[in-house]
mmCIF file of C-alpha atoms in Angstrom:
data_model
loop_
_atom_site.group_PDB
_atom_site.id
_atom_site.type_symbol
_atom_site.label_atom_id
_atom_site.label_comp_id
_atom_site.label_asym_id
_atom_site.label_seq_id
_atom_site.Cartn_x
_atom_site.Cartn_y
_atom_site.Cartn_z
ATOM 1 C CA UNK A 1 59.121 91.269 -40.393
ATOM 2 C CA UNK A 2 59.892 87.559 -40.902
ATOM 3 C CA UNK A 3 57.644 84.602 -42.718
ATOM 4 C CA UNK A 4 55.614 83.186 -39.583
ATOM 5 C CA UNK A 5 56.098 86.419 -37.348
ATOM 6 C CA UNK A 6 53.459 89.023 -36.037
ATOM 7 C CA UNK A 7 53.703 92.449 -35.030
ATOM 8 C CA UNK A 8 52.485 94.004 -31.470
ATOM 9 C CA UNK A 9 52.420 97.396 -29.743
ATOM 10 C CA UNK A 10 52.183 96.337 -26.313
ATOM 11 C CA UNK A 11 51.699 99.452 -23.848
ATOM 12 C CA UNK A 12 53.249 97.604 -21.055
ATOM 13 C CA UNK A 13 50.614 97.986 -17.969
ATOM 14 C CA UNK A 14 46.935 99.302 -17.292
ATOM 15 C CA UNK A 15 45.165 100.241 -14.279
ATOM 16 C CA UNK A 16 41.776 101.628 -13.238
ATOM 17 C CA UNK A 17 41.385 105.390 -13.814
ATOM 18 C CA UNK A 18 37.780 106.045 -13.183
ATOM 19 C CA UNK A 19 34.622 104.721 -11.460
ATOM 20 C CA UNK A 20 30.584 105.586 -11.840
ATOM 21 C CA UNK A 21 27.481 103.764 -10.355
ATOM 22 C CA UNK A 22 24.144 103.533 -10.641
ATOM 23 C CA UNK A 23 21.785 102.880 -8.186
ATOM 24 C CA UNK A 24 17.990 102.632 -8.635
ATOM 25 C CA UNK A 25 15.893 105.236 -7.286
ATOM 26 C CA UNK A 26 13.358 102.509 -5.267
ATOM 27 C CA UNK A 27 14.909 101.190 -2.156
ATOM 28 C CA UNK A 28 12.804 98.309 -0.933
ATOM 29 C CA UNK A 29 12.775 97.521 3.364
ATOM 30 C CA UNK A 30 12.763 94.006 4.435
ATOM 31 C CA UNK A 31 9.190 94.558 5.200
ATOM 32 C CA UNK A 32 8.045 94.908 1.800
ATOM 33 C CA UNK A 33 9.931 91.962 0.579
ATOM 34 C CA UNK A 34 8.331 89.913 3.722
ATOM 35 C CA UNK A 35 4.550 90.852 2.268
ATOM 36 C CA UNK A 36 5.456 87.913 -0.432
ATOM 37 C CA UNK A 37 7.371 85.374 0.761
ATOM 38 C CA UNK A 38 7.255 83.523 3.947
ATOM 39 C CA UNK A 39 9.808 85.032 6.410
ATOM 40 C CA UNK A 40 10.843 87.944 8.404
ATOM 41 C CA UNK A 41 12.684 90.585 8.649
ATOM 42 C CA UNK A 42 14.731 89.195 11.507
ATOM 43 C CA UNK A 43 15.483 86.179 9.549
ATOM 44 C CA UNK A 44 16.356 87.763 6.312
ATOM 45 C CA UNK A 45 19.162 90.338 7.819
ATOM 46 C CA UNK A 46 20.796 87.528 9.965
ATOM 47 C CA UNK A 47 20.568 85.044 6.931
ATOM 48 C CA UNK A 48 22.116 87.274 4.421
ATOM 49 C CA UNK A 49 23.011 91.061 6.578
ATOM 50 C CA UNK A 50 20.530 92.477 3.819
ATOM 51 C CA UNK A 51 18.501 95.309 5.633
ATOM 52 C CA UNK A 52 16.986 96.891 2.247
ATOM 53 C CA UNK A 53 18.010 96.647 -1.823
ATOM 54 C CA UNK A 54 17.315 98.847 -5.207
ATOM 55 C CA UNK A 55 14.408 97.793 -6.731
ATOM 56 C CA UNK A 56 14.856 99.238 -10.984
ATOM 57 C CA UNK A 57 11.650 101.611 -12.055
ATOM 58 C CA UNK A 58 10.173 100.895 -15.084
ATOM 59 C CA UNK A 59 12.410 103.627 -16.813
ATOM 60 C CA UNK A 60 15.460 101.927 -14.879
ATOM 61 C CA UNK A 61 16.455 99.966 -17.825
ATOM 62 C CA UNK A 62 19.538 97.718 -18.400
ATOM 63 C CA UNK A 63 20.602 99.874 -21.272
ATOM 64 C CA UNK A 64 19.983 103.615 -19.050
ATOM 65 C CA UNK A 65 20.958 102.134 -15.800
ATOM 66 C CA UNK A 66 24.360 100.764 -17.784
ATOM 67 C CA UNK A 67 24.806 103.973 -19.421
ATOM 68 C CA UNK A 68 24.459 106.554 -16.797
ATOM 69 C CA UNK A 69 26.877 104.659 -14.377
ATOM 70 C CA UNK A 70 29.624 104.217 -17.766
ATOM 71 C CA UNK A 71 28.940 107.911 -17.780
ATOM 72 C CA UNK A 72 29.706 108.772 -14.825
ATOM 73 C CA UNK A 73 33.280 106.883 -14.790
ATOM 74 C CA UNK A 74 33.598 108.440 -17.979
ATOM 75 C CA UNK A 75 33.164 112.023 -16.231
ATOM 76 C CA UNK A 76 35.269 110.702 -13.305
ATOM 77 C CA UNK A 77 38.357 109.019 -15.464
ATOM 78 C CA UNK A 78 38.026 112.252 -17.346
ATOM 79 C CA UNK A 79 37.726 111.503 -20.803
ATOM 80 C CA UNK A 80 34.906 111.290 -23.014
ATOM 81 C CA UNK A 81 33.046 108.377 -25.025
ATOM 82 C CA UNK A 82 34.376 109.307 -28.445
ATOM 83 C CA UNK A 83 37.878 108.350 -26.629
ATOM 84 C CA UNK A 84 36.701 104.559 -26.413
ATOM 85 C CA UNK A 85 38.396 101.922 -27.831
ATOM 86 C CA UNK A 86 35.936 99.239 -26.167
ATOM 87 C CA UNK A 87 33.007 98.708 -24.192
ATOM 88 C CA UNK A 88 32.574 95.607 -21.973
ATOM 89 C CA UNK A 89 29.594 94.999 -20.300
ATOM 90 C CA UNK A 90 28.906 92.506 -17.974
ATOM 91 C CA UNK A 91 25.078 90.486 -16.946
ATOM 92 C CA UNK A 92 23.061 87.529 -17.239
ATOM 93 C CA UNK A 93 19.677 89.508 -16.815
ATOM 94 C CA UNK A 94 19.556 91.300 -20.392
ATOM 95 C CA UNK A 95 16.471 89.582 -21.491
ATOM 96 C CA UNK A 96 17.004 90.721 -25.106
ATOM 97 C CA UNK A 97 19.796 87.965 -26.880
ATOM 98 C CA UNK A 98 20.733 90.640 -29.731
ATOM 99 C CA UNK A 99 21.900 92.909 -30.228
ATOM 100 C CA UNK A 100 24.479 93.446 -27.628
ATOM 101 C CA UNK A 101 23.696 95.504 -24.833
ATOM 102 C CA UNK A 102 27.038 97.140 -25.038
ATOM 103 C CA UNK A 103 26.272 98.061 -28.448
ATOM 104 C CA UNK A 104 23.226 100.298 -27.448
ATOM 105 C CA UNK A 105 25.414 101.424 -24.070
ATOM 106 C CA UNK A 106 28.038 102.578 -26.440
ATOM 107 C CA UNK A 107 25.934 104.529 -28.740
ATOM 108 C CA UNK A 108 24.303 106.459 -25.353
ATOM 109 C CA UNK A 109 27.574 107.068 -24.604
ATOM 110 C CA UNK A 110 28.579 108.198 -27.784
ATOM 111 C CA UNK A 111 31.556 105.922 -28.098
ATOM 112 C CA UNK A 112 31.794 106.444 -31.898
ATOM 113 C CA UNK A 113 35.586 104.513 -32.209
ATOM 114 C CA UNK A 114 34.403 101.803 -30.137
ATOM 115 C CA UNK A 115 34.075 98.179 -30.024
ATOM 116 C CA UNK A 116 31.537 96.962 -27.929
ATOM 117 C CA UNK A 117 30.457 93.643 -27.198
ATOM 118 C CA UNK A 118 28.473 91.335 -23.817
ATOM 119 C CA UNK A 119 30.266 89.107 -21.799
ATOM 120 C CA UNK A 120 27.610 86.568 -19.363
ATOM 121 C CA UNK A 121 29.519 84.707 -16.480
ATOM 122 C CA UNK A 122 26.874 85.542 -13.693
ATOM 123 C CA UNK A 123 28.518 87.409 -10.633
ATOM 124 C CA UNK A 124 31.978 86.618 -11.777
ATOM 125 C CA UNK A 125 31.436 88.457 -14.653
ATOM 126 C CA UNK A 126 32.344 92.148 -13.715
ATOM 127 C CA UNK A 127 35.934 90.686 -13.176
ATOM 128 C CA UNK A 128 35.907 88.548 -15.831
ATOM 129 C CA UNK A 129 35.505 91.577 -18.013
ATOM 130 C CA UNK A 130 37.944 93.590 -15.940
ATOM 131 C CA UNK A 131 40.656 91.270 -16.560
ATOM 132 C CA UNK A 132 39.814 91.074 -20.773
ATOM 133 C CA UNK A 133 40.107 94.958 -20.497
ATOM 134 C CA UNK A 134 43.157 94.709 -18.937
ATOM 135 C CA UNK A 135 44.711 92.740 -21.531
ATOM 136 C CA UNK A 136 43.439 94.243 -24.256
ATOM 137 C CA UNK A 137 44.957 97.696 -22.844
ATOM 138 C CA UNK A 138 48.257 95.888 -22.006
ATOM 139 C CA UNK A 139 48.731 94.514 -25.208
ATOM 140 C CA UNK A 140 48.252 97.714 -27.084
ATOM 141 C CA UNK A 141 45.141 96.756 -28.665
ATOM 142 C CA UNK A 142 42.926 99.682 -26.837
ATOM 143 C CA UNK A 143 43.550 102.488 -24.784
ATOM 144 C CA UNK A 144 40.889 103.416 -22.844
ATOM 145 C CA UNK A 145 38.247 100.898 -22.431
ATOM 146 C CA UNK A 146 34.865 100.854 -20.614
ATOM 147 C CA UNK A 147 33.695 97.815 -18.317
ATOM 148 C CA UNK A 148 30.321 98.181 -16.956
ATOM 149 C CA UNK A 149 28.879 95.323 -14.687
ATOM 150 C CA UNK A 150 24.771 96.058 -15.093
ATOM 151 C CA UNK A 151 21.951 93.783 -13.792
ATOM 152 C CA UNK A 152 17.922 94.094 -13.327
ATOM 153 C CA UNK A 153 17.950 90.770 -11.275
ATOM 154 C CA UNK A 154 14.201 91.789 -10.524
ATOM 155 C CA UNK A 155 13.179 90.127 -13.887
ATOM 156 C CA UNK A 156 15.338 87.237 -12.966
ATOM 157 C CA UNK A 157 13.710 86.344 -9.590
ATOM 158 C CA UNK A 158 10.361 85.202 -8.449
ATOM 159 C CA UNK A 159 9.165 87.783 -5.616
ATOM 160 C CA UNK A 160 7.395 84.831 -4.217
ATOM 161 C CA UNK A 161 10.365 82.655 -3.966
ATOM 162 C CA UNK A 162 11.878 82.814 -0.577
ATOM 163 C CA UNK A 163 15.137 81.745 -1.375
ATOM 164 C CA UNK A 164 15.647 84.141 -3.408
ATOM 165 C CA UNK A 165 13.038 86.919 -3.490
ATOM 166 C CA UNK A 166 14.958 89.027 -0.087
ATOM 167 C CA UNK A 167 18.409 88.251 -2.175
ATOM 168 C CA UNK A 168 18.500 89.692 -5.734
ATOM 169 C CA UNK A 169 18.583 93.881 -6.575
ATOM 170 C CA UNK A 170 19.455 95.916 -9.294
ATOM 171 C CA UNK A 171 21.962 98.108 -10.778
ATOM 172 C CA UNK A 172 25.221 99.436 -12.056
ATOM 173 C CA UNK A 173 28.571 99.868 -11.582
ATOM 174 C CA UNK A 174 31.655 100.765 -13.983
ATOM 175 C CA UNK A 175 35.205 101.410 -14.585
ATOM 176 C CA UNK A 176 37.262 102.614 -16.689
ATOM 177 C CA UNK A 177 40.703 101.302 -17.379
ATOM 178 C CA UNK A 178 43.780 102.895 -19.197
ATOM 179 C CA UNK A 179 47.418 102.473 -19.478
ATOM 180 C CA UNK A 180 49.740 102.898 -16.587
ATOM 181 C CA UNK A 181 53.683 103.488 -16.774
ATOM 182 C CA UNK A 182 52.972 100.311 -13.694
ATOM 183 C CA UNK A 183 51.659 97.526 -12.964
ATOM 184 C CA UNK A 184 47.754 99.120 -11.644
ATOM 185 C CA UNK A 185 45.557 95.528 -12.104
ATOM 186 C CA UNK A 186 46.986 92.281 -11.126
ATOM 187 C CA UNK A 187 47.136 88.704 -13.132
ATOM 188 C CA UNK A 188 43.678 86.973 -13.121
ATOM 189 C CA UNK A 189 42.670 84.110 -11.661
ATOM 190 C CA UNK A 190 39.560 82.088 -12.571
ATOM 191 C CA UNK A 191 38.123 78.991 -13.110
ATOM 192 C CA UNK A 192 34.828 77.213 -13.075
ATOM 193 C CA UNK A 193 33.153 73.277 -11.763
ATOM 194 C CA UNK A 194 30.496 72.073 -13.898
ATOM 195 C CA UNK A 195 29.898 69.520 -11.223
ATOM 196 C CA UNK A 196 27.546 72.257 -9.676
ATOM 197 C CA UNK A 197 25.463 73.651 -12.545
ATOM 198 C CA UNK A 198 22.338 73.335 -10.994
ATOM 199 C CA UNK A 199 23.716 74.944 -7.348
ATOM 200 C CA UNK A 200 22.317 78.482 -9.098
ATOM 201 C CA UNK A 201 20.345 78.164 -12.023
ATOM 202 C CA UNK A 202 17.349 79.181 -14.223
ATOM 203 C CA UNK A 203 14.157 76.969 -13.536
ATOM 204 C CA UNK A 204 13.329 76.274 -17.426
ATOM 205 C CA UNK A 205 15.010 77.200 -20.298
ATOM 206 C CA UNK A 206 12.927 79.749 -22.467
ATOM 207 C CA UNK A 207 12.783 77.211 -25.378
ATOM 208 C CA UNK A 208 10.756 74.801 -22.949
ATOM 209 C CA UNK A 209 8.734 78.148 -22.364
ATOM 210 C CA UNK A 210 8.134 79.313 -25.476
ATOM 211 C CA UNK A 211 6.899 75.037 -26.616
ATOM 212 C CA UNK A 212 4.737 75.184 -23.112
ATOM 213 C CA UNK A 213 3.477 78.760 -22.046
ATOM 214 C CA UNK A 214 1.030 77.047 -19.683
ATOM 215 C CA UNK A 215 4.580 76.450 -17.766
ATOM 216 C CA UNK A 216 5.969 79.271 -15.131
ATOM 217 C CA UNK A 217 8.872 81.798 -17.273
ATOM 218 C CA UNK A 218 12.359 81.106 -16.383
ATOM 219 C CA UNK A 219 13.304 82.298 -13.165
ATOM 220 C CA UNK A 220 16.576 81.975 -11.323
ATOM 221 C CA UNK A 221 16.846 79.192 -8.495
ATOM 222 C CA UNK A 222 19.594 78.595 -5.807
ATOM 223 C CA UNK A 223 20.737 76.496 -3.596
ATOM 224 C CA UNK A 224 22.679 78.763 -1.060
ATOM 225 C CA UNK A 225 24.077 76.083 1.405
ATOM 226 C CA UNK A 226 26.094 74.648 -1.527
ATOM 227 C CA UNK A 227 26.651 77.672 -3.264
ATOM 228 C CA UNK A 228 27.824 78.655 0.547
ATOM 229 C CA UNK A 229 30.210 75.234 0.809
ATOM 230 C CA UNK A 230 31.768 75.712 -2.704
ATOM 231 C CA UNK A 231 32.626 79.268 -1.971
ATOM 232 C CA UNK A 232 34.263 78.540 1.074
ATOM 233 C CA UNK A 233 37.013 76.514 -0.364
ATOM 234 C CA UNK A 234 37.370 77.507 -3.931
ATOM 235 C CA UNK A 235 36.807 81.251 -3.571
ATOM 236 C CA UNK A 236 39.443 81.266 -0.388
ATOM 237 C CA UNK A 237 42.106 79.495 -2.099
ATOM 238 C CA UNK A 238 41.682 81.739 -5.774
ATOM 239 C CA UNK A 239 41.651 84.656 -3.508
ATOM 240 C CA UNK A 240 44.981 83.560 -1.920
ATOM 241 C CA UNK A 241 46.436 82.653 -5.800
ATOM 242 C CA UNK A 242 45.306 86.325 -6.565
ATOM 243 C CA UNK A 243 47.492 87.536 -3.694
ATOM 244 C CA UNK A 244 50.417 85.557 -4.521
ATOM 245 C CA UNK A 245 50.216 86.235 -8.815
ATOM 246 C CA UNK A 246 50.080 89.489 -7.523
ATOM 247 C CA UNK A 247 53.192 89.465 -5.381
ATOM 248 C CA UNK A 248 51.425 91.058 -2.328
ATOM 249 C CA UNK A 249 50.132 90.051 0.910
ATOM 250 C CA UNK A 250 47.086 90.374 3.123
ATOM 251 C CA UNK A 251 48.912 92.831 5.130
ATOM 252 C CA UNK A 252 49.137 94.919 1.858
ATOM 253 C CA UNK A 253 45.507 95.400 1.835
ATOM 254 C CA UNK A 254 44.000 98.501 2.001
ATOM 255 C CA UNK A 255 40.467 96.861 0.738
ATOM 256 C CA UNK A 256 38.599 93.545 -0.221
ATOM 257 C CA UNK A 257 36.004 93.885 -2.490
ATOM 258 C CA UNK A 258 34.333 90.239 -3.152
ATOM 259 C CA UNK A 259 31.315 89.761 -5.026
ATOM 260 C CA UNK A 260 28.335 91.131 -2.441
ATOM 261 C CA UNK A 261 26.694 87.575 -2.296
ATOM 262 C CA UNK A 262 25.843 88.348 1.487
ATOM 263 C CA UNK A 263 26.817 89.270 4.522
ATOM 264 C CA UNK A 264 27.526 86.373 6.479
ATOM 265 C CA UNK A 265 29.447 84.646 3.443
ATOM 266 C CA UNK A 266 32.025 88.128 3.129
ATOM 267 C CA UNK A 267 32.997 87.404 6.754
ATOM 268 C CA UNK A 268 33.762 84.252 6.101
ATOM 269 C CA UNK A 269 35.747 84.765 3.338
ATOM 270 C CA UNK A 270 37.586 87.609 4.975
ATOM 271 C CA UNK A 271 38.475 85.436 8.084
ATOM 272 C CA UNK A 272 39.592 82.641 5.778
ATOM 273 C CA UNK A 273 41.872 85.211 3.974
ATOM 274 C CA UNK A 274 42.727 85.848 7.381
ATOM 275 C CA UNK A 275 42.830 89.828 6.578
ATOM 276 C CA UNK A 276 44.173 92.461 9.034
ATOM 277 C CA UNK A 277 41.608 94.539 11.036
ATOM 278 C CA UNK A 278 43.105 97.605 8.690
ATOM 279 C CA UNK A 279 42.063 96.123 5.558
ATOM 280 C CA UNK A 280 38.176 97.995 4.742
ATOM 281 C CA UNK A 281 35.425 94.971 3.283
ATOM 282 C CA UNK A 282 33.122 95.800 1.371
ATOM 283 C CA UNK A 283 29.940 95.408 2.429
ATOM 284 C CA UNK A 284 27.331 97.252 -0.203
ATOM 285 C CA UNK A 285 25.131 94.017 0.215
ATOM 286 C CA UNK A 286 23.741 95.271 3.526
ATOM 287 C CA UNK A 287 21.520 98.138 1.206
ATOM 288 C CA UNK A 288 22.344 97.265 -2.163
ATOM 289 C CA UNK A 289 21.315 93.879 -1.803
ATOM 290 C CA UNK A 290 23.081 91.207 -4.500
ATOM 291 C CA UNK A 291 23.100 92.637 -7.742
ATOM 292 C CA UNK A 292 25.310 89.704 -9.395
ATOM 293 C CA UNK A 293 27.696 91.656 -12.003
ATOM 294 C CA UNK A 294 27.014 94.843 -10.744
ATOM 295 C CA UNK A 295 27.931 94.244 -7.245
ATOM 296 C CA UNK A 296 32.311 94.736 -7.242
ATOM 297 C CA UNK A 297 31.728 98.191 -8.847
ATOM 298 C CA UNK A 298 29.551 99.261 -6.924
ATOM 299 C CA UNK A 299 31.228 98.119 -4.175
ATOM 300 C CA UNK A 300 34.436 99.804 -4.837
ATOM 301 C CA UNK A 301 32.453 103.175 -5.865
ATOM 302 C CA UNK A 302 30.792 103.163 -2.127
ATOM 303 C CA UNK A 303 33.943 102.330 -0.515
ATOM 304 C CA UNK A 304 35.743 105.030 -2.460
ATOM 305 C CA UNK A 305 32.960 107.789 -2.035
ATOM 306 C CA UNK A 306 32.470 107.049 1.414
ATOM 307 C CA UNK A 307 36.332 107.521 1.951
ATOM 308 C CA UNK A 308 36.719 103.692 3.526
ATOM 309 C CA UNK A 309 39.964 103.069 1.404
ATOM 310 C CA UNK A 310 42.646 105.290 0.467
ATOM 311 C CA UNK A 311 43.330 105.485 -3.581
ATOM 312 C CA UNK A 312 46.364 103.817 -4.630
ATOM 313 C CA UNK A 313 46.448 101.286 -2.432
ATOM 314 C CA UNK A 314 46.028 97.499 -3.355
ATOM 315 C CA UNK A 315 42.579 95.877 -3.113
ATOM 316 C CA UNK A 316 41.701 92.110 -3.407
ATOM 317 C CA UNK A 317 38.630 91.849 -5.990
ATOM 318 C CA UNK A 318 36.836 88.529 -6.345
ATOM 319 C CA UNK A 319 33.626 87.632 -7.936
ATOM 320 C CA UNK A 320 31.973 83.915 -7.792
ATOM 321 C CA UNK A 321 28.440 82.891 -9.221
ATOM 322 C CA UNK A 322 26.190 80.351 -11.745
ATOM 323 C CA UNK A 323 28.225 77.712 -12.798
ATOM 324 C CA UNK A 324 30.003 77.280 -10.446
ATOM 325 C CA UNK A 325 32.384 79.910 -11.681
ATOM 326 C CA UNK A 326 34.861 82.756 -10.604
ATOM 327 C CA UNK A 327 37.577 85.090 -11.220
ATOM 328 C CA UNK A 328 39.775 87.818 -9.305
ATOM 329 C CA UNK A 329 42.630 89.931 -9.384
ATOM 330 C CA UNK A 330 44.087 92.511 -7.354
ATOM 331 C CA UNK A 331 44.292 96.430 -8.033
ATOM 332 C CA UNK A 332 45.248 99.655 -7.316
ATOM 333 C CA UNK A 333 42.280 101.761 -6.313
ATOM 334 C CA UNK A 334 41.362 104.962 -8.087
ATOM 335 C CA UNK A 335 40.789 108.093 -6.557
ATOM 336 C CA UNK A 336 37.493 108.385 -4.906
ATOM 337 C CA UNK A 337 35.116 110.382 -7.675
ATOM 338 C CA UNK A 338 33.473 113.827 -6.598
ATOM 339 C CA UNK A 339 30.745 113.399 -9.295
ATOM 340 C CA UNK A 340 26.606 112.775 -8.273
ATOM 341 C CA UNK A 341 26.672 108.834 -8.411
ATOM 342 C CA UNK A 342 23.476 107.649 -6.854
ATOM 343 C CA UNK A 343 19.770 108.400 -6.898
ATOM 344 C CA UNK A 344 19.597 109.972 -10.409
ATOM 345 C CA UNK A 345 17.278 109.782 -13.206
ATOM 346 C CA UNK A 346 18.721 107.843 -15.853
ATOM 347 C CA UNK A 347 18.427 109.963 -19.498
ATOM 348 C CA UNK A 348 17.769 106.778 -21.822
ATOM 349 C CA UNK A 349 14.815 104.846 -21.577
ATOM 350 C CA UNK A 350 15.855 101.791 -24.370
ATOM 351 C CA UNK A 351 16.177 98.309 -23.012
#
């Protein structure tokens, strides 16, 4: 090798060879979220198209609900955790700064040759993480790496707070990617606008907390109408350069799996995309609620499982959230998994 010159070993593609999920055992009506806030249920499923969400147990941690859904896409891609090269995990609700969740995640998995490390970008984040995986796979730096998108928005919301309270949920979803002798995940496309930081934000910081306990904890606060507006434009027209980087078309579709903000914002999206009446939308939202990083996993896992869209065929992902930020590629679907993926006792108990 030359002065000045580095060495690669690039693999030459990557694509998605496994999913798991993790849903919480609790699942909470409208009804029960009306008993705090003032509303109804009327109002709440034609607001959002929410009719019930997970609600985590106290044994529902981050850490277990992130490691039995890796698990099970572990189980479904068909390798184990000691054939990890990296863990990626996703969410802005792990109320612990350090370590790393994906540390702990990878030890319950026993990913012993792993890296492991958090990545925070609010709902955008699963495909944020996605698309790192994907290069790192491409570029011959990993083989088989694990993205998990995990949230407990439930210690992130006030159940009083009716702009948010009927919203938020928990859980987990998760991928696995490996190399492909094709192209199996599409070129990224993100980007973020400062100008609307406090569209979706936290209510205090927990330094202004910890200097004034007499003040309410952080909690997250939103303004949906211009978290609604912002979406409408920025989210349609990444969506489109997803399509395009991609070299495929709507008509392509076989899926479109956005982030599960709500229901009334998918449709809009889709009709803006101006999708095909083939192409399947996700809509987990309606009983998962929005679980922020979580939600395009599990998305994809429900579609999959409940045989919605065919594997191998192209699907649009596209997450948006807090910042105003987002990100979104298209891939190739993996085959729809035949393990248990919902309504199981997680084995780890560690936040």
């Amino acid at each position: 090798m030359g002065a000045g010159r580095l060495g690669s070993n690039p693999t030459g593609h990557s694509r998605i060879t496994g999913v798991g999920a993790y849903r919480p055992r609790r699942v909470v009506s409208n009804r029960e979220v009306c008993a705090l806030i003032d509303s109804s249920e009327e109002w709440i499923e034609t607001r959002s198209g929410i009719r019930t969400r997970r609600f985590a147990a106290e044994d529902e941690t981050l850490r277990a609900m992130a490691a039995a859904a890796g698990r099970r896409a572990l189980t479904h891609a068909g390798i184990g955790g000691e054939q990890l090269d990296c863990v990626v995990l996703a969410s802005m609700s792990h109320l612990v700064q350090t370590p790393p969740l994906a540390v702990a995640v990878a030890h319950e998995l026993q990913a012993v040759n792993s890296a492991a490390f958090d990545l925070s970008a609010a709902c955008a984040g699963f495909c944020h993480a996605l698309a790192v995986a994907s290069d790192m796979v491409r570029a011959g730096d990993a083989r088989h790496v694990l993205v998990i998108g995990a949230e407990r928005m439930t210690d992130m919301v006030d159940p009083h707070d009716r702009n948010t309270a009927f919203m938020f949920a928990d859980g987990a979803g998760a991928v696995v990617v490996g190399p492909s002798a094709d192209p199996g995940i599409g070129p990224v496309v993100r980007g973020a606008d400062g100008a609307f930081l406090d569209a979706l934000r936290m209510n205090t910081s927990w330094a202004a907390f910890r200097d004034d306990p007499t003040l309410d904890r952080p909690m997250m606060k939103m303004d949906g109408r211009r978290v609604f507006r912002w979406a409408v434009d920025r989210v349609v027209e990444a969506g489109r350069r997803a399509l395009k980087d991609a070299s495929v078309s709507a008509d392509d579709l076989v899926a479109f799996i956005p982030h599960q903000a709500n229901s009334r914002m998918i449709d809009v999206l889709a009709d803006r995309l101006a999708l095909p009446e083939h192409v399947a939308v996700a809509r987990d939202v309606v009983t998962a609620g929005n679980t922020s990083a979580a939600s395009i996993p599990l998305a994809m896992e429900r579609l999959l499982v409940d045989g919605e869209a065919p594997a191998g065929g192209p699907a649009l992902l596209i997450g948006f959230g807090a910042g105003l930020n987002y990100a979104g590629q298209v891939v190739l679907l993996p085959d729809a998994p035949t393990a248990p993926t919902r309504d199981e006792a997680p084995t780890t108990a560690g936040r």
